[in-house]
Amino acid sequence: MDRENIGSAPPARLRVEVRTVDASELLAPVGELDHYTAELLRSPLDEALDAGRSRLVVDCSGLEFCDSTGLNVLLGARLRADAAGGGVHLVGMRPAVARVFHITGAEAVFTVHETLATALPG
């Protein structure tokens, strides 16, 4: 599922690929996650949670930038996933993105993995 043109987000600034892998919903945002593109990630996260898939794996290896709006999207998904007995697992954060999570302390509330192999059970 490719979500390039939701809301007012300019095309190609953020693309989110979504697929189900066993018990996990795998989301792979590629590009910049900010105020203008946050809905492109929020929508598939909400859809997965609404469908009862509460183990969310976000492959951040293609994420070049994340601002506070993007961080809040992920935090909101984490709260919903935790309440449903699941969680949000972040994978492969680039240094610039990891820095945002470190500075804000948000890294402490997510399960962070180096690779997809360690994030996906089985």
Coordinates of N, CA and C in Angstrom, one line a residue:
M1 N 0.9 -1.2 0.0 CA 0.0 0.0 0.0 C 0.9 1.2 0.0
D2 N 0.7 2.1 -0.9 CA 1.5 3.3 -1.1 C 0.7 4.5 -0.8
R3 N 1.1 5.3 0.1 CA 0.3 6.5 0.5 C 1.1 7.7 0.3
E4 N 1.1 8.2 -1.0 CA 1.9 9.4 -1.3 C 1.1 10.6 -1.3
N5 N -0.2 10.6 -1.4 CA -1.0 11.8 -1.6 C -2.1 12.0 -0.7
I6 N -2.0 11.7 0.6 CA -3.0 12.0 1.6 C -2.9 13.4 2.0
G7 N -4.1 14.1 2.2 CA -4.1 15.4 2.7 C -3.3 16.4 1.8
S8 N -2.6 17.3 2.5 CA -1.9 18.3 1.7 C -0.4 18.0 1.5
A9 N 0.0 16.8 1.8 CA 1.4 16.4 1.7 C 1.9 16.4 0.3
P10 N 3.0 17.1 0.0 CA 3.5 17.1 -1.3 C 3.9 15.7 -1.7
P11 N 3.6 15.3 -3.0 CA 4.0 13.9 -3.4 C 5.5 13.7 -3.3
A12 N 5.8 12.5 -2.9 CA 7.2 12.0 -2.9 C 8.0 12.5 -1.7
R13 N 7.5 13.4 -0.8 CA 8.3 13.7 0.4 C 8.3 12.6 1.4
L14 N 7.2 11.8 1.4 CA 7.1 10.7 2.3 C 6.3 9.6 1.6
R15 N 6.8 8.4 1.6 CA 6.1 7.2 1.1 C 6.1 6.2 2.2
V16 N 5.0 5.5 2.4 CA 4.9 4.5 3.4 C 4.4 3.2 2.8
E17 N 5.3 2.2 2.9 CA 4.9 0.9 2.4 C 4.4 0.1 3.6
V18 N 3.3 -0.6 3.4 CA 2.7 -1.4 4.5 C 2.5 -2.8 4.1
R19 N 2.9 -3.8 5.0 CA 2.6 -5.2 4.7 C 2.5 -5.9 6.1
T20 N 1.7 -7.0 6.1 CA 1.6 -7.8 7.2 C 2.6 -8.9 7.2
V21 N 3.4 -9.1 8.3 CA 4.3 -10.2 8.4 C 4.0 -11.0 9.6
D22 N 3.4 -12.1 9.5 CA 3.0 -13.0 10.6 C 2.1 -12.1 11.5
A23 N 2.4 -12.0 12.7 CA 1.5 -11.2 13.7 C 1.8 -9.7 13.7
S24 N 2.8 -9.3 12.9 CA 3.2 -7.9 12.9 C 2.7 -7.1 11.7
E25 N 2.4 -5.9 11.9 CA 2.1 -5.0 10.7 C 3.4 -4.2 10.5
L26 N 4.0 -4.3 9.4 CA 5.3 -3.7 9.1 C 5.1 -2.4 8.2
L27 N 5.5 -1.3 8.7 CA 5.4 0.0 8.0 C 6.8 0.5 7.8
A28 N 7.0 0.9 6.5 CA 8.3 1.4 6.2 C 8.2 2.8 5.5
P29 N 8.3 3.9 6.4 CA 8.3 5.2 5.9 C 9.6 5.6 5.2
V30 N 9.5 6.2 4.0 CA 10.7 6.6 3.3 C 10.6 8.1 3.0
G31 N 11.6 8.9 3.5 CA 11.6 10.3 3.2 C 11.6 11.1 4.5
E32 N 10.8 12.2 4.5 CA 10.8 13.1 5.6 C 9.4 13.0 6.3
L33 N 9.5 12.8 7.6 CA 8.3 12.7 8.5 C 8.2 14.0 9.3
D34 N 7.3 14.9 8.9 CA 7.2 16.2 9.6 C 5.7 16.6 9.6
H35 N 5.5 17.8 9.9 CA 4.1 18.4 10.0 C 3.3 18.2 8.8
Y36 N 3.9 18.3 7.6 CA 3.2 18.2 6.4 C 3.0 16.8 5.9
T37 N 3.8 15.8 6.4 CA 3.6 14.5 5.9 C 3.2 13.5 7.0
A38 N 3.0 13.9 8.2 CA 2.7 13.0 9.3 C 1.4 12.2 9.1
E39 N 0.4 12.8 8.4 CA -0.8 12.0 8.1 C -0.5 10.8 7.3
L40 N 0.5 10.8 6.4 CA 0.8 9.7 5.6 C 1.3 8.5 6.4
L41 N 1.8 8.7 7.6 CA 2.1 7.6 8.5 C 1.0 7.3 9.5
R42 N 0.4 8.4 10.0 CA -0.7 8.2 11.0 C -1.8 7.4 10.4
S43 N -2.2 7.6 9.2 CA -3.3 6.9 8.6 C -3.1 5.3 8.6
P44 N -2.0 4.8 8.0 CA -1.9 3.4 8.0 C -1.6 2.8 9.5
L45 N -1.0 3.6 10.4 CA -0.9 3.1 11.7 C -2.3 3.0 12.4
D46 N -3.2 4.0 12.2 CA -4.5 3.9 12.7 C -5.3 2.8 12.1
E47 N -5.2 2.6 10.8 CA -5.9 1.5 10.1 C -5.5 0.1 10.6
A48 N -4.2 -0.1 10.9 CA -3.7 -1.3 11.4 C -4.3 -1.6 12.8
L49 N -4.2 -0.5 13.6 CA -4.8 -0.6 15.0 C -6.3 -0.8 15.0
D50 N -7.0 -0.1 14.1 CA -8.4 -0.3 14.0 C -8.8 -1.7 13.6
A51 N -7.9 -2.4 12.8 CA -8.2 -3.7 12.3 C -7.7 -4.8 13.3
G52 N -7.2 -4.3 14.5 CA -6.9 -5.3 15.5 C -5.4 -5.7 15.5
R53 N -4.6 -5.1 14.6 CA -3.2 -5.5 14.5 C -2.4 -4.5 15.4
S54 N -2.0 -5.0 16.6 CA -1.5 -4.1 17.6 C 0.1 -4.2 17.8
R55 N 0.7 -5.2 17.0 CA 2.1 -5.3 17.0 C 2.6 -4.6 15.8
L56 N 3.1 -3.4 16.0 CA 3.5 -2.5 14.8 C 5.1 -2.4 14.8
V57 N 5.6 -2.7 13.6 CA 7.0 -2.6 13.4 C 7.2 -1.5 12.4
V58 N 8.0 -0.5 12.8 CA 8.2 0.7 11.9 C 9.7 0.6 11.5
D59 N 9.9 0.3 10.2 CA 11.3 0.2 9.7 C 11.7 1.7 9.3
C60 N 12.6 2.3 10.1 CA 13.0 3.7 10.0 C 14.2 3.8 9.1
S61 N 14.7 2.8 8.5 CA 15.9 2.8 7.8 C 15.9 3.8 6.6
G62 N 14.7 4.0 6.1 CA 14.5 5.0 4.9 C 14.1 6.3 5.4
L63 N 13.9 6.5 6.7 CA 13.5 7.8 7.2 C 14.7 8.8 7.3
E64 N 14.6 9.9 6.6 CA 15.7 10.8 6.6 C 15.6 11.9 7.6
F65 N 14.4 12.2 8.0 CA 14.1 13.3 9.0 C 12.8 13.0 9.7
C66 N 12.8 13.4 11.0 CA 11.6 13.3 11.8 C 11.5 14.4 12.8
D67 N 10.5 15.2 12.7 CA 10.3 16.3 13.6 C 9.3 15.9 14.7
S68 N 9.0 16.9 15.6 CA 8.1 16.6 16.7 C 6.7 16.1 16.3
T69 N 6.2 16.5 15.2 CA 4.9 16.1 14.8 C 5.0 14.6 14.4
G70 N 6.1 14.2 13.7 CA 6.3 12.8 13.4 C 6.5 11.9 14.7
L71 N 7.2 12.5 15.6 CA 7.4 11.8 16.9 C 6.1 11.6 17.6
N72 N 5.2 12.6 17.6 CA 3.9 12.5 18.2 C 3.0 11.5 17.6
V73 N 3.1 11.3 16.3 CA 2.4 10.3 15.5 C 2.8 8.9 16.1
L74 N 4.1 8.7 16.2 CA 4.6 7.4 16.7 C 4.2 7.2 18.2
L75 N 4.3 8.3 19.0 CA 3.9 8.1 20.4 C 2.4 7.8 20.5
G76 N 1.6 8.4 19.7 CA 0.1 8.2 19.8 C -0.1 6.7 19.4
A77 N 0.5 6.2 18.4 CA 0.4 4.8 18.0 C 0.8 3.9 19.1
R78 N 1.9 4.3 19.7 CA 2.4 3.4 20.9 C 1.4 3.3 22.0
L79 N 0.8 4.4 22.3 CA -0.2 4.4 23.4 C -1.4 3.5 23.0
R80 N -1.9 3.6 21.8 CA -3.0 2.7 21.3 C -2.5 1.3 21.3
A81 N -1.4 1.0 20.8 CA -0.9 -0.4 20.6 C -0.7 -1.0 22.0
D82 N -0.1 -0.2 22.9 CA 0.1 -0.7 24.3 C -1.3 -1.1 24.9
A83 N -2.2 -0.2 24.8 CA -3.6 -0.4 25.4 C -4.2 -1.7 24.8
A84 N -3.9 -2.0 23.6 CA -4.4 -3.2 22.9 C -3.6 -4.5 23.2
G85 N -2.6 -4.3 24.0 CA -1.7 -5.5 24.3 C -0.6 -5.7 23.3
G86 N -0.3 -4.7 22.5 CA 0.8 -4.8 21.5 C 1.9 -3.9 21.9
G87 N 2.5 -3.3 20.8 CA 3.5 -2.3 21.0 C 4.0 -1.8 19.7
V88 N 4.9 -0.8 19.7 CA 5.5 -0.3 18.5 C 7.0 -0.5 18.6
H89 N 7.5 -1.2 17.6 CA 9.0 -1.5 17.5 C 9.6 -0.7 16.4
L90 N 10.6 0.0 16.7 CA 11.3 0.8 15.7 C 12.6 0.1 15.3
V91 N 12.9 0.2 14.0 CA 14.0 -0.5 13.5 C 14.9 0.4 12.6
G92 N 16.2 0.2 12.8 CA 17.2 0.8 11.9 C 17.2 2.3 11.7
M93 N 17.1 3.0 12.9 CA 17.0 4.5 12.8 C 18.4 5.0 12.4
R94 N 18.3 5.9 11.4 CA 19.5 6.7 11.0 C 19.9 7.6 12.1
P95 N 21.2 8.0 12.2 CA 21.7 8.9 13.2 C 20.8 10.2 13.5
A96 N 20.4 10.9 12.4 CA 19.7 12.1 12.6 C 18.3 11.9 13.2
V97 N 17.7 10.8 12.9 CA 16.4 10.4 13.4 C 16.6 9.9 14.9
A98 N 17.6 9.1 15.1 CA 17.9 8.5 16.4 C 18.1 9.7 17.4
R99 N 18.8 10.7 16.9 CA 19.1 11.9 17.8 C 17.8 12.5 18.3
V100 N 16.8 12.7 17.5 CA 15.5 13.3 17.9 C 15.0 12.4 19.1
F101 N 15.0 11.1 18.9 CA 14.4 10.2 19.9 C 15.3 10.3 21.2
H102 N 16.6 10.4 21.0 CA 17.5 10.5 22.2 C 17.3 11.8 23.0
I103 N 17.3 12.9 22.3 CA 17.2 14.2 22.9 C 15.9 14.4 23.7
T104 N 14.8 13.8 23.1 CA 13.5 14.0 23.7 C 13.2 12.9 24.8
G105 N 14.1 11.9 24.8 CA 13.8 10.8 25.7 C 12.8 9.8 25.2
A106 N 12.3 9.9 24.0 CA 11.3 9.0 23.5 C 11.9 7.6 23.2
E107 N 13.2 7.5 23.1 CA 13.7 6.2 22.8 C 13.5 5.2 24.0
A108 N 13.2 5.8 25.2 CA 13.0 5.0 26.3 C 11.6 4.3 26.3
V109 N 10.7 4.8 25.5 CA 9.3 4.3 25.6 C 9.0 3.4 24.4
F110 N 10.0 3.2 23.5 CA 9.8 2.3 22.3 C 10.8 1.2 22.5
T111 N 10.5 0.1 21.8 CA 11.4 -1.0 21.7 C 12.2 -0.7 20.4
V112 N 13.5 -0.6 20.5 CA 14.3 -0.2 19.3 C 15.2 -1.4 19.0
H113 N 15.2 -1.7 17.7 CA 16.0 -2.8 17.1 C 16.9 -2.3 16.1
E114 N 18.1 -3.0 16.0 CA 19.0 -2.7 14.9 C 18.6 -3.2 13.6
T115 N 18.0 -4.3 13.5 CA 17.6 -5.0 12.2 C 16.2 -5.5 12.2
L116 N 15.6 -5.7 11.1 CA 14.3 -6.3 11.0 C 14.3 -7.7 11.5
A117 N 15.3 -8.4 11.3 CA 15.4 -9.8 11.8 C 15.2 -9.9 13.3
T118 N 15.6 -8.9 14.0 CA 15.4 -8.9 15.5 C 14.1 -8.3 15.9
A119 N 13.4 -7.6 15.0 CA 12.2 -7.0 15.3 C 11.0 -7.9 15.0
L120 N 11.2 -8.7 14.0 CA 10.1 -9.6 13.6 C 10.2 -11.0 14.2
P121 N 9.3 -11.4 15.0 CA 9.4 -12.7 15.7 C 9.3 -13.8 14.7
G122 N 9.9 -14.9 15.1 CA 9.7 -16.1 14.3 C 10.9 -16.4 13.5

